[in-house]
């Protein structure tokens, strides 16, 4: 049995794919200590892992203080979290032994902690993977749109922060790629090479294990009998940026008085009463057991988060993607590129456009063929069990 240090700052999209991995590691005899924020304690403790936390509010405040307008600012924000995460982790594990570390690809100063602790490292990548070359090209392209005086200030702050990390923790940071992508000798990517943009360019240190779909316990009682015969359209904007009453009402207008049964998840922060009268053919919930509902779904209208998109494709459901922020526009474009769905713009969306788009995707056979192909690749990829197979193969190289 080995002791595993897992570092993951915490958001639904970064936490959920790791649940099955942690359960599988523990079932094979590993002991897992999982660092995250308090919001996810209960969910992770159910896997059997020991959960420890740092101050989530201070973490977010530090991250946001770096700036939100440009990618180099967000990289500075990640560096600003070092003084929240690193001292807390080091204090809480003082005197303990760990055999290897698994860290998130974006949050939690994982690469820095791996170097400080001198542990074999594994990168948990919950979005599309990036090589240094592809990331540098993206950074160069985006930086051209930043005013000269602003980029000078951002660069100065970056130099100050990397010098601070070197002085405090004796760790060199050689590139922004290291800060943003946390590269490691092994990277677990929760999608397939077929869905990953330029998937053929990644070497064998990247293991594409497909969606990590595990059983999620819930106290919500959902009536599946209501959707088994009439396969529904399922609508969800995910778990974070989902306070969108106007959009939900637009969906009512698009599909009321239609032959479609519609299941809509609105998130825990939007009261059902804010929506007014709900059409008879809609099932509207604050929470929906998504992976179970997708098994019966004929069309998924989604924000395009990696988890939701992968789950839809895994179950062979064509998509309409309405991206909100972060990596969602890139994911939406990739869905369109492989022919598994279409991308719509939330700002210019109207009920007629949404209804016409739904009819188009449902009736055009090319979408169903494309999604069937990608679904097969995802279902063959192995998921969290394959991830742990790769981790154990990696362990054998280090004689762990």
PDB file of C-alpha atoms in Angstrom, residues 46-346:
ATOM      1  CA  UNK A  46     -17.491   9.162   0.908  1.00  0.00           C
ATOM      2  CA  UNK A  47     -14.707   7.702  -1.262  1.00  0.00           C
ATOM      3  CA  UNK A  48     -12.812   6.654   1.859  1.00  0.00           C
ATOM      4  CA  UNK A  49     -10.131   9.315   1.476  1.00  0.00           C
ATOM      5  CA  UNK A  50      -8.954  11.445   4.386  1.00  0.00           C
ATOM      6  CA  UNK A  51      -9.885  15.044   3.601  1.00  0.00           C
ATOM      7  CA  UNK A  52      -7.918  18.108   4.649  1.00  0.00           C
ATOM      8  CA  UNK A  53      -8.657  21.651   3.611  1.00  0.00           C
ATOM      9  CA  UNK A  54      -7.267  25.129   3.219  1.00  0.00           C
ATOM     10  CA  UNK A  55      -9.190  28.401   3.383  1.00  0.00           C
ATOM     11  CA  UNK A  56     -11.343  28.477   0.262  1.00  0.00           C
ATOM     12  CA  UNK A  57     -12.352  32.128   0.619  1.00  0.00           C
ATOM     13  CA  UNK A  58      -8.756  33.276   0.940  1.00  0.00           C
ATOM     14  CA  UNK A  59      -7.819  31.085  -2.026  1.00  0.00           C
ATOM     15  CA  UNK A  60     -10.458  32.627  -4.297  1.00  0.00           C
ATOM     16  CA  UNK A  61      -9.649  36.134  -3.102  1.00  0.00           C
ATOM     17  CA  UNK A  62      -5.962  35.619  -3.872  1.00  0.00           C
ATOM     18  CA  UNK A  63      -6.703  34.126  -7.296  1.00  0.00           C
ATOM     19  CA  UNK A  64      -9.080  36.915  -8.308  1.00  0.00           C
ATOM     20  CA  UNK A  65      -6.688  39.595  -7.074  1.00  0.00           C
ATOM     21  CA  UNK A  66      -4.350  38.727  -9.925  1.00  0.00           C
ATOM     22  CA  UNK A  67      -6.878  40.098 -12.427  1.00  0.00           C
ATOM     23  CA  UNK A  68      -9.601  38.538 -14.547  1.00  0.00           C
ATOM     24  CA  UNK A  69      -9.360  40.253 -17.934  1.00  0.00           C
ATOM     25  CA  UNK A  70      -6.386  38.483 -19.488  1.00  0.00           C
ATOM     26  CA  UNK A  71      -4.797  35.034 -19.319  1.00  0.00           C
ATOM     27  CA  UNK A  72      -1.433  36.341 -18.006  1.00  0.00           C
ATOM     28  CA  UNK A  73      -3.340  38.005 -15.151  1.00  0.00           C
ATOM     29  CA  UNK A  74      -4.971  34.690 -14.253  1.00  0.00           C
ATOM     30  CA  UNK A  75      -1.559  33.073 -14.208  1.00  0.00           C
ATOM     31  CA  UNK A  76      -0.437  35.728 -11.726  1.00  0.00           C
ATOM     32  CA  UNK A  77      -3.563  34.941  -9.721  1.00  0.00           C
ATOM     33  CA  UNK A  78      -2.549  31.287  -9.532  1.00  0.00           C
ATOM     34  CA  UNK A  79       0.872  32.316  -8.243  1.00  0.00           C
ATOM     35  CA  UNK A  80      -0.802  34.488  -5.613  1.00  0.00           C
ATOM     36  CA  UNK A  81      -2.505  31.366  -4.215  1.00  0.00           C
ATOM     37  CA  UNK A  82       0.876  29.845  -3.342  1.00  0.00           C
ATOM     38  CA  UNK A  83       0.947  31.524   0.065  1.00  0.00           C
ATOM     39  CA  UNK A  84      -2.541  30.171   0.806  1.00  0.00           C
ATOM     40  CA  UNK A  85      -1.983  26.590  -0.313  1.00  0.00           C
ATOM     41  CA  UNK A  86       1.648  25.703   0.273  1.00  0.00           C
ATOM     42  CA  UNK A  87       2.073  26.692   3.957  1.00  0.00           C
ATOM     43  CA  UNK A  88      -1.285  25.099   4.815  1.00  0.00           C
ATOM     44  CA  UNK A  89      -0.421  21.785   3.163  1.00  0.00           C
ATOM     45  CA  UNK A  90       3.108  21.661   4.564  1.00  0.00           C
ATOM     46  CA  UNK A  91       1.867  22.412   8.069  1.00  0.00           C
ATOM     47  CA  UNK A  92      -0.846  19.746   7.946  1.00  0.00           C
ATOM     48  CA  UNK A  93       1.408  16.977   6.619  1.00  0.00           C
ATOM     49  CA  UNK A  94       4.448  17.746   8.767  1.00  0.00           C
ATOM     50  CA  UNK A  95       6.155  14.525   9.801  1.00  0.00           C
ATOM     51  CA  UNK A  96       4.084  12.356   7.425  1.00  0.00           C
ATOM     52  CA  UNK A  97       5.381  10.213   4.571  1.00  0.00           C
ATOM     53  CA  UNK A  98       3.868  10.140   1.080  1.00  0.00           C
ATOM     54  CA  UNK A  99       4.907   7.988  -1.850  1.00  0.00           C
ATOM     55  CA  UNK A 100       3.569  10.122  -4.699  1.00  0.00           C
ATOM     56  CA  UNK A 101       1.407  13.136  -5.424  1.00  0.00           C
ATOM     57  CA  UNK A 102      -1.538  13.606  -7.796  1.00  0.00           C
ATOM     58  CA  UNK A 103      -2.334  17.246  -8.476  1.00  0.00           C
ATOM     59  CA  UNK A 104      -4.850  19.141 -10.539  1.00  0.00           C
ATOM     60  CA  UNK A 105      -3.688  20.562 -13.854  1.00  0.00           C
ATOM     61  CA  UNK A 106      -4.699  24.123 -13.035  1.00  0.00           C
ATOM     62  CA  UNK A 107      -5.297  24.841  -9.345  1.00  0.00           C
ATOM     63  CA  UNK A 108      -3.582  24.151  -6.078  1.00  0.00           C
ATOM     64  CA  UNK A 109       0.130  24.788  -6.768  1.00  0.00           C
ATOM     65  CA  UNK A 110       0.495  21.066  -7.432  1.00  0.00           C
ATOM     66  CA  UNK A 111       3.728  21.186  -9.408  1.00  0.00           C
ATOM     67  CA  UNK A 112       5.300  23.448  -6.790  1.00  0.00           C
ATOM     68  CA  UNK A 113       4.352  21.082  -3.962  1.00  0.00           C
ATOM     69  CA  UNK A 114       5.671  18.084  -5.900  1.00  0.00           C
ATOM     70  CA  UNK A 115       9.046  19.830  -6.225  1.00  0.00           C
ATOM     71  CA  UNK A 116       9.129  21.004  -2.612  1.00  0.00           C
ATOM     72  CA  UNK A 117       8.295  17.520  -1.320  1.00  0.00           C
ATOM     73  CA  UNK A 118      10.428  15.776  -3.978  1.00  0.00           C
ATOM     74  CA  UNK A 119       7.610  13.370  -4.820  1.00  0.00           C
ATOM     75  CA  UNK A 120       6.877  11.536  -8.086  1.00  0.00           C
ATOM     76  CA  UNK A 121       4.039  13.546  -9.611  1.00  0.00           C
ATOM     77  CA  UNK A 122       0.919  12.819 -11.662  1.00  0.00           C
ATOM     78  CA  UNK A 123      -1.116  15.567 -13.328  1.00  0.00           C
ATOM     79  CA  UNK A 124      -4.948  15.291 -13.253  1.00  0.00           C
ATOM     80  CA  UNK A 125      -6.158  17.192 -16.336  1.00  0.00           C
ATOM     81  CA  UNK A 126      -9.910  17.823 -16.364  1.00  0.00           C
ATOM     82  CA  UNK A 127     -10.016  19.975 -19.502  1.00  0.00           C
ATOM     83  CA  UNK A 128      -8.239  19.675 -22.839  1.00  0.00           C
ATOM     84  CA  UNK A 129      -4.538  19.021 -22.416  1.00  0.00           C
ATOM     85  CA  UNK A 130      -1.904  21.511 -23.554  1.00  0.00           C
ATOM     86  CA  UNK A 131       1.644  20.938 -24.683  1.00  0.00           C
ATOM     87  CA  UNK A 132       4.096  23.718 -23.931  1.00  0.00           C
ATOM     88  CA  UNK A 133       4.169  24.599 -27.622  1.00  0.00           C
ATOM     89  CA  UNK A 134       0.387  24.869 -27.950  1.00  0.00           C
ATOM     90  CA  UNK A 135       0.112  26.835 -24.705  1.00  0.00           C
ATOM     91  CA  UNK A 136       2.848  29.270 -25.687  1.00  0.00           C
ATOM     92  CA  UNK A 137       1.139  29.846 -29.031  1.00  0.00           C
ATOM     93  CA  UNK A 138      -2.168  30.522 -27.260  1.00  0.00           C
ATOM     94  CA  UNK A 139      -0.505  32.871 -24.785  1.00  0.00           C
ATOM     95  CA  UNK A 140       1.270  34.782 -27.564  1.00  0.00           C
ATOM     96  CA  UNK A 141      -1.945  35.159 -29.533  1.00  0.00           C
ATOM     97  CA  UNK A 142      -3.963  36.398 -26.568  1.00  0.00           C
ATOM     98  CA  UNK A 143      -1.196  38.697 -25.325  1.00  0.00           C
ATOM     99  CA  UNK A 144      -1.233  40.646 -28.601  1.00  0.00           C
ATOM    100  CA  UNK A 145      -4.611  42.071 -27.583  1.00  0.00           C
ATOM    101  CA  UNK A 146      -3.292  43.473 -24.286  1.00  0.00           C
ATOM    102  CA  UNK A 147      -2.304  47.187 -24.219  1.00  0.00           C
ATOM    103  CA  UNK A 148       1.454  47.699 -23.946  1.00  0.00           C
ATOM    104  CA  UNK A 149       1.348  49.476 -20.584  1.00  0.00           C
ATOM    105  CA  UNK A 150      -0.910  46.759 -19.134  1.00  0.00           C
ATOM    106  CA  UNK A 151       1.231  43.855 -20.315  1.00  0.00           C
ATOM    107  CA  UNK A 152       4.319  45.573 -18.915  1.00  0.00           C
ATOM    108  CA  UNK A 153       2.649  45.785 -15.513  1.00  0.00           C
ATOM    109  CA  UNK A 154       1.476  42.151 -15.702  1.00  0.00           C
ATOM    110  CA  UNK A 155       4.959  40.961 -16.666  1.00  0.00           C
ATOM    111  CA  UNK A 156       6.505  42.898 -13.809  1.00  0.00           C
ATOM    112  CA  UNK A 157       4.114  41.289 -11.346  1.00  0.00           C
ATOM    113  CA  UNK A 158       4.900  37.852 -12.782  1.00  0.00           C
ATOM    114  CA  UNK A 159       8.624  38.407 -12.269  1.00  0.00           C
ATOM    115  CA  UNK A 160       8.000  39.557  -8.696  1.00  0.00           C
ATOM    116  CA  UNK A 161       5.847  36.526  -7.902  1.00  0.00           C
ATOM    117  CA  UNK A 162       8.229  33.953  -9.385  1.00  0.00           C
ATOM    118  CA  UNK A 163      11.084  35.542  -7.439  1.00  0.00           C
ATOM    119  CA  UNK A 164       8.966  35.336  -4.281  1.00  0.00           C
ATOM    120  CA  UNK A 165       8.309  31.624  -4.864  1.00  0.00           C
ATOM    121  CA  UNK A 166      12.026  31.021  -5.402  1.00  0.00           C
ATOM    122  CA  UNK A 167      12.949  32.885  -2.213  1.00  0.00           C
ATOM    123  CA  UNK A 168      10.290  31.330   0.026  1.00  0.00           C
ATOM    124  CA  UNK A 169      10.117  27.774  -1.296  1.00  0.00           C
ATOM    125  CA  UNK A 170      13.390  27.311  -3.227  1.00  0.00           C
ATOM    126  CA  UNK A 171      11.549  26.322  -6.399  1.00  0.00           C
ATOM    127  CA  UNK A 172      12.366  27.684  -9.843  1.00  0.00           C
ATOM    128  CA  UNK A 173       9.492  28.547 -12.213  1.00  0.00           C
ATOM    129  CA  UNK A 174      10.749  28.493 -15.791  1.00  0.00           C
ATOM    130  CA  UNK A 175       7.576  29.380 -17.675  1.00  0.00           C
ATOM    131  CA  UNK A 176       3.963  30.433 -17.384  1.00  0.00           C
ATOM    132  CA  UNK A 177       3.106  27.017 -18.803  1.00  0.00           C
ATOM    133  CA  UNK A 178       4.355  25.431 -15.585  1.00  0.00           C
ATOM    134  CA  UNK A 179       2.069  27.661 -13.524  1.00  0.00           C
ATOM    135  CA  UNK A 180      -1.066  27.241 -15.600  1.00  0.00           C
ATOM    136  CA  UNK A 181      -0.802  23.603 -16.707  1.00  0.00           C
ATOM    137  CA  UNK A 182       1.240  21.957 -13.903  1.00  0.00           C
ATOM    138  CA  UNK A 183       3.018  19.465 -16.202  1.00  0.00           C
ATOM    139  CA  UNK A 184       4.206  16.170 -14.732  1.00  0.00           C
ATOM    140  CA  UNK A 185       5.881  12.965 -15.972  1.00  0.00           C
ATOM    141  CA  UNK A 186       2.386  11.417 -16.229  1.00  0.00           C
ATOM    142  CA  UNK A 187      -0.776  13.305 -17.169  1.00  0.00           C
ATOM    143  CA  UNK A 188      -4.208  11.702 -16.826  1.00  0.00           C
ATOM    144  CA  UNK A 189      -6.603  13.375 -19.290  1.00  0.00           C
ATOM    145  CA  UNK A 190     -10.334  12.777 -18.822  1.00  0.00           C
ATOM    146  CA  UNK A 191     -11.212  12.619 -22.494  1.00  0.00           C
ATOM    147  CA  UNK A 192     -10.118  10.656 -25.562  1.00  0.00           C
ATOM    148  CA  UNK A 193      -7.498  11.426 -28.193  1.00  0.00           C
ATOM    149  CA  UNK A 194     -10.365  11.510 -30.681  1.00  0.00           C
ATOM    150  CA  UNK A 195     -12.026  14.434 -28.873  1.00  0.00           C
ATOM    151  CA  UNK A 196      -8.826  16.184 -27.786  1.00  0.00           C
ATOM    152  CA  UNK A 197      -7.815  18.874 -30.337  1.00  0.00           C
ATOM    153  CA  UNK A 198      -4.668  17.692 -32.137  1.00  0.00           C
ATOM    154  CA  UNK A 199      -4.768  14.546 -30.030  1.00  0.00           C
ATOM    155  CA  UNK A 200      -2.163  12.849 -32.216  1.00  0.00           C
ATOM    156  CA  UNK A 201       0.490  15.404 -31.143  1.00  0.00           C
ATOM    157  CA  UNK A 202       0.620  14.234 -27.508  1.00  0.00           C
ATOM    158  CA  UNK A 203       3.272  11.724 -26.485  1.00  0.00           C
ATOM    159  CA  UNK A 204       2.810   8.636 -24.308  1.00  0.00           C
ATOM    160  CA  UNK A 205       3.178  10.577 -21.056  1.00  0.00           C
ATOM    161  CA  UNK A 206      -0.395  11.742 -21.700  1.00  0.00           C
ATOM    162  CA  UNK A 207      -2.947   9.027 -20.958  1.00  0.00           C
ATOM    163  CA  UNK A 208      -6.387   9.734 -22.422  1.00  0.00           C
ATOM    164  CA  UNK A 209      -8.684   7.650 -20.248  1.00  0.00           C
ATOM    165  CA  UNK A 210     -12.029   9.105 -21.328  1.00  0.00           C
ATOM    166  CA  UNK A 211     -14.760  10.407 -19.032  1.00  0.00           C
ATOM    167  CA  UNK A 212     -14.436   9.335 -15.404  1.00  0.00           C
ATOM    168  CA  UNK A 213     -18.075   8.528 -14.694  1.00  0.00           C
ATOM    169  CA  UNK A 214     -18.761   7.110 -11.250  1.00  0.00           C
ATOM    170  CA  UNK A 215     -21.913   6.615  -9.207  1.00  0.00           C
ATOM    171  CA  UNK A 216     -22.956   9.806  -7.463  1.00  0.00           C
ATOM    172  CA  UNK A 217     -25.150   9.342  -4.441  1.00  0.00           C
ATOM    173  CA  UNK A 218     -28.045  11.771  -4.097  1.00  0.00           C
ATOM    174  CA  UNK A 219     -31.088  12.183  -1.922  1.00  0.00           C
ATOM    175  CA  UNK A 220     -33.088  13.599  -4.802  1.00  0.00           C
ATOM    176  CA  UNK A 221     -35.926  11.391  -6.038  1.00  0.00           C
ATOM    177  CA  UNK A 222     -36.265  11.721  -9.792  1.00  0.00           C
ATOM    178  CA  UNK A 223     -39.154  10.010 -11.571  1.00  0.00           C
ATOM    179  CA  UNK A 224     -37.452   8.183 -14.423  1.00  0.00           C
ATOM    180  CA  UNK A 225     -40.711   6.587 -15.507  1.00  0.00           C
ATOM    181  CA  UNK A 226     -41.724  10.014 -16.794  1.00  0.00           C
ATOM    182  CA  UNK A 227     -38.867  10.064 -19.341  1.00  0.00           C
ATOM    183  CA  UNK A 228     -38.230   6.440 -20.281  1.00  0.00           C
ATOM    184  CA  UNK A 229     -40.941   6.306 -22.941  1.00  0.00           C
ATOM    185  CA  UNK A 230     -40.736   9.924 -24.121  1.00  0.00           C
ATOM    186  CA  UNK A 231     -37.015  10.544 -24.461  1.00  0.00           C
ATOM    187  CA  UNK A 232     -36.472  14.135 -23.329  1.00  0.00           C
ATOM    188  CA  UNK A 233     -34.493  17.139 -24.342  1.00  0.00           C
ATOM    189  CA  UNK A 234     -32.254  17.837 -21.352  1.00  0.00           C
ATOM    190  CA  UNK A 235     -31.167  21.417 -20.553  1.00  0.00           C
ATOM    191  CA  UNK A 236     -28.496  22.404 -18.030  1.00  0.00           C
ATOM    192  CA  UNK A 237     -26.003  25.242 -17.634  1.00  0.00           C
ATOM    193  CA  UNK A 238     -23.936  23.295 -15.119  1.00  0.00           C
ATOM    194  CA  UNK A 239     -23.326  23.957 -11.450  1.00  0.00           C
ATOM    195  CA  UNK A 240     -21.572  27.340 -11.376  1.00  0.00           C
ATOM    196  CA  UNK A 241     -22.765  29.980 -13.868  1.00  0.00           C
ATOM    197  CA  UNK A 242     -26.366  28.804 -13.948  1.00  0.00           C
ATOM    198  CA  UNK A 243     -28.343  31.734 -12.540  1.00  0.00           C
ATOM    199  CA  UNK A 244     -30.017  32.507 -15.850  1.00  0.00           C
ATOM    200  CA  UNK A 245     -33.750  33.042 -15.376  1.00  0.00           C
ATOM    201  CA  UNK A 246     -34.121  34.774 -18.749  1.00  0.00           C
ATOM    202  CA  UNK A 247     -32.542  31.798 -20.508  1.00  0.00           C
ATOM    203  CA  UNK A 248     -34.802  29.324 -18.731  1.00  0.00           C
ATOM    204  CA  UNK A 249     -37.860  31.352 -19.731  1.00  0.00           C
ATOM    205  CA  UNK A 250     -36.525  31.462 -23.300  1.00  0.00           C
ATOM    206  CA  UNK A 251     -36.428  27.651 -23.218  1.00  0.00           C
ATOM    207  CA  UNK A 252     -40.062  27.606 -22.060  1.00  0.00           C
ATOM    208  CA  UNK A 253     -41.025  29.724 -25.038  1.00  0.00           C
ATOM    209  CA  UNK A 254     -38.971  27.623 -27.445  1.00  0.00           C
ATOM    210  CA  UNK A 255     -40.439  24.255 -26.473  1.00  0.00           C
ATOM    211  CA  UNK A 256     -43.836  24.834 -24.852  1.00  0.00           C
ATOM    212  CA  UNK A 257     -46.721  23.374 -26.823  1.00  0.00           C
ATOM    213  CA  UNK A 258     -44.269  21.070 -28.616  1.00  0.00           C
ATOM    214  CA  UNK A 259     -44.170  17.280 -28.708  1.00  0.00           C
ATOM    215  CA  UNK A 260     -40.943  17.296 -26.694  1.00  0.00           C
ATOM    216  CA  UNK A 261     -40.632  16.347 -23.049  1.00  0.00           C
ATOM    217  CA  UNK A 262     -38.043  18.704 -21.559  1.00  0.00           C
ATOM    218  CA  UNK A 263     -36.004  18.127 -18.396  1.00  0.00           C
ATOM    219  CA  UNK A 264     -34.335  21.293 -17.120  1.00  0.00           C
ATOM    220  CA  UNK A 265     -31.851  21.656 -14.256  1.00  0.00           C
ATOM    221  CA  UNK A 266     -31.631  25.243 -12.931  1.00  0.00           C
ATOM    222  CA  UNK A 267     -29.155  24.901 -10.063  1.00  0.00           C
ATOM    223  CA  UNK A 268     -29.552  25.383  -6.357  1.00  0.00           C
ATOM    224  CA  UNK A 269     -29.383  29.198  -6.418  1.00  0.00           C
ATOM    225  CA  UNK A 270     -32.436  29.811  -8.627  1.00  0.00           C
ATOM    226  CA  UNK A 271     -35.820  29.408  -6.879  1.00  0.00           C
ATOM    227  CA  UNK A 272     -38.402  27.599  -8.987  1.00  0.00           C
ATOM    228  CA  UNK A 273     -40.816  30.416  -8.149  1.00  0.00           C
ATOM    229  CA  UNK A 274     -38.660  32.865 -10.147  1.00  0.00           C
ATOM    230  CA  UNK A 275     -39.600  31.062 -13.355  1.00  0.00           C
ATOM    231  CA  UNK A 276     -43.323  31.720 -13.179  1.00  0.00           C
ATOM    232  CA  UNK A 277     -45.681  29.212 -14.764  1.00  0.00           C
ATOM    233  CA  UNK A 278     -43.899  26.070 -15.941  1.00  0.00           C
ATOM    234  CA  UNK A 279     -45.212  24.521 -19.192  1.00  0.00           C
ATOM    235  CA  UNK A 280     -46.893  21.126 -18.831  1.00  0.00           C
ATOM    236  CA  UNK A 281     -44.222  19.333 -20.896  1.00  0.00           C
ATOM    237  CA  UNK A 282     -41.322  20.542 -18.694  1.00  0.00           C
ATOM    238  CA  UNK A 283     -39.786  18.800 -15.682  1.00  0.00           C
ATOM    239  CA  UNK A 284     -37.836  21.514 -13.850  1.00  0.00           C
ATOM    240  CA  UNK A 285     -35.578  20.741 -10.874  1.00  0.00           C
ATOM    241  CA  UNK A 286     -32.892  22.552  -8.904  1.00  0.00           C
ATOM    242  CA  UNK A 287     -30.854  19.355  -9.171  1.00  0.00           C
ATOM    243  CA  UNK A 288     -31.004  16.535 -11.702  1.00  0.00           C
ATOM    244  CA  UNK A 289     -29.007  13.247 -11.541  1.00  0.00           C
ATOM    245  CA  UNK A 290     -27.349  14.122 -14.825  1.00  0.00           C
ATOM    246  CA  UNK A 291     -25.582  10.917 -15.822  1.00  0.00           C
ATOM    247  CA  UNK A 292     -28.736   8.899 -15.174  1.00  0.00           C
ATOM    248  CA  UNK A 293     -30.952  11.325 -17.117  1.00  0.00           C
ATOM    249  CA  UNK A 294     -28.526  11.349 -20.057  1.00  0.00           C
ATOM    250  CA  UNK A 295     -29.080   7.619 -20.541  1.00  0.00           C
ATOM    251  CA  UNK A 296     -32.601   8.455 -21.785  1.00  0.00           C
ATOM    252  CA  UNK A 297     -31.894  11.846 -23.433  1.00  0.00           C
ATOM    253  CA  UNK A 298     -32.269  12.533 -27.157  1.00  0.00           C
ATOM    254  CA  UNK A 299     -30.702  16.029 -27.154  1.00  0.00           C
ATOM    255  CA  UNK A 300     -28.540  17.812 -24.570  1.00  0.00           C
ATOM    256  CA  UNK A 301     -28.540  21.613 -24.468  1.00  0.00           C
ATOM    257  CA  UNK A 302     -25.478  22.447 -22.362  1.00  0.00           C
ATOM    258  CA  UNK A 303     -23.058  25.211 -21.358  1.00  0.00           C
ATOM    259  CA  UNK A 304     -20.195  23.087 -22.640  1.00  0.00           C
ATOM    260  CA  UNK A 305     -18.265  22.329 -19.475  1.00  0.00           C
ATOM    261  CA  UNK A 306     -15.892  19.419 -20.021  1.00  0.00           C
ATOM    262  CA  UNK A 307     -17.710  17.132 -17.593  1.00  0.00           C
ATOM    263  CA  UNK A 308     -21.161  17.740 -19.045  1.00  0.00           C
ATOM    264  CA  UNK A 309     -19.956  17.583 -22.630  1.00  0.00           C
ATOM    265  CA  UNK A 310     -18.046  14.348 -22.048  1.00  0.00           C
ATOM    266  CA  UNK A 311     -20.972  12.748 -20.248  1.00  0.00           C
ATOM    267  CA  UNK A 312     -23.341  13.665 -23.081  1.00  0.00           C
ATOM    268  CA  UNK A 313     -20.990  12.272 -25.705  1.00  0.00           C
ATOM    269  CA  UNK A 314     -20.294   9.161 -23.613  1.00  0.00           C
ATOM    270  CA  UNK A 315     -24.004   8.326 -23.640  1.00  0.00           C
ATOM    271  CA  UNK A 316     -24.335   9.086 -27.351  1.00  0.00           C
ATOM    272  CA  UNK A 317     -26.385  12.267 -27.033  1.00  0.00           C
ATOM    273  CA  UNK A 318     -26.027  15.006 -29.686  1.00  0.00           C
ATOM    274  CA  UNK A 319     -25.373  18.454 -28.277  1.00  0.00           C
ATOM    275  CA  UNK A 320     -26.335  22.072 -28.610  1.00  0.00           C
ATOM    276  CA  UNK A 321     -23.577  23.958 -26.795  1.00  0.00           C
ATOM    277  CA  UNK A 322     -24.146  27.484 -25.481  1.00  0.00           C
ATOM    278  CA  UNK A 323     -20.779  28.374 -23.900  1.00  0.00           C
ATOM    279  CA  UNK A 324     -20.592  30.806 -20.993  1.00  0.00           C
ATOM    280  CA  UNK A 325     -16.896  31.315 -20.165  1.00  0.00           C
ATOM    281  CA  UNK A 326     -13.526  29.703 -19.366  1.00  0.00           C
ATOM    282  CA  UNK A 327     -12.697  26.801 -21.742  1.00  0.00           C
ATOM    283  CA  UNK A 328     -16.317  26.317 -22.818  1.00  0.00           C
ATOM    284  CA  UNK A 329     -16.005  28.157 -26.189  1.00  0.00           C
ATOM    285  CA  UNK A 330     -13.086  25.870 -27.100  1.00  0.00           C
ATOM    286  CA  UNK A 331     -15.042  22.776 -26.094  1.00  0.00           C
ATOM    287  CA  UNK A 332     -18.096  24.001 -28.013  1.00  0.00           C
ATOM    288  CA  UNK A 333     -15.978  24.514 -31.113  1.00  0.00           C
ATOM    289  CA  UNK A 334     -14.545  21.012 -30.836  1.00  0.00           C
ATOM    290  CA  UNK A 335     -18.064  19.542 -30.576  1.00  0.00           C
ATOM    291  CA  UNK A 336     -18.879  21.371 -33.793  1.00  0.00           C
ATOM    292  CA  UNK A 337     -15.590  20.311 -35.426  1.00  0.00           C
ATOM    293  CA  UNK A 338     -16.293  16.607 -34.909  1.00  0.00           C
ATOM    294  CA  UNK A 339     -19.902  17.002 -36.064  1.00  0.00           C
ATOM    295  CA  UNK A 340     -21.483  15.896 -32.766  1.00  0.00           C
ATOM    296  CA  UNK A 341     -23.528  19.060 -32.325  1.00  0.00           C
ATOM    297  CA  UNK A 342     -23.673  22.786 -32.895  1.00  0.00           C
ATOM    298  CA  UNK A 343     -22.616  25.925 -31.051  1.00  0.00           C
ATOM    299  CA  UNK A 344     -24.966  28.824 -30.298  1.00  0.00           C
ATOM    300  CA  UNK A 345     -24.315  32.297 -28.901  1.00  0.00           C
ATOM    301  CA  UNK A 346     -26.207  33.084 -25.689  1.00  0.00           C
TER     302      UNK A 346
END
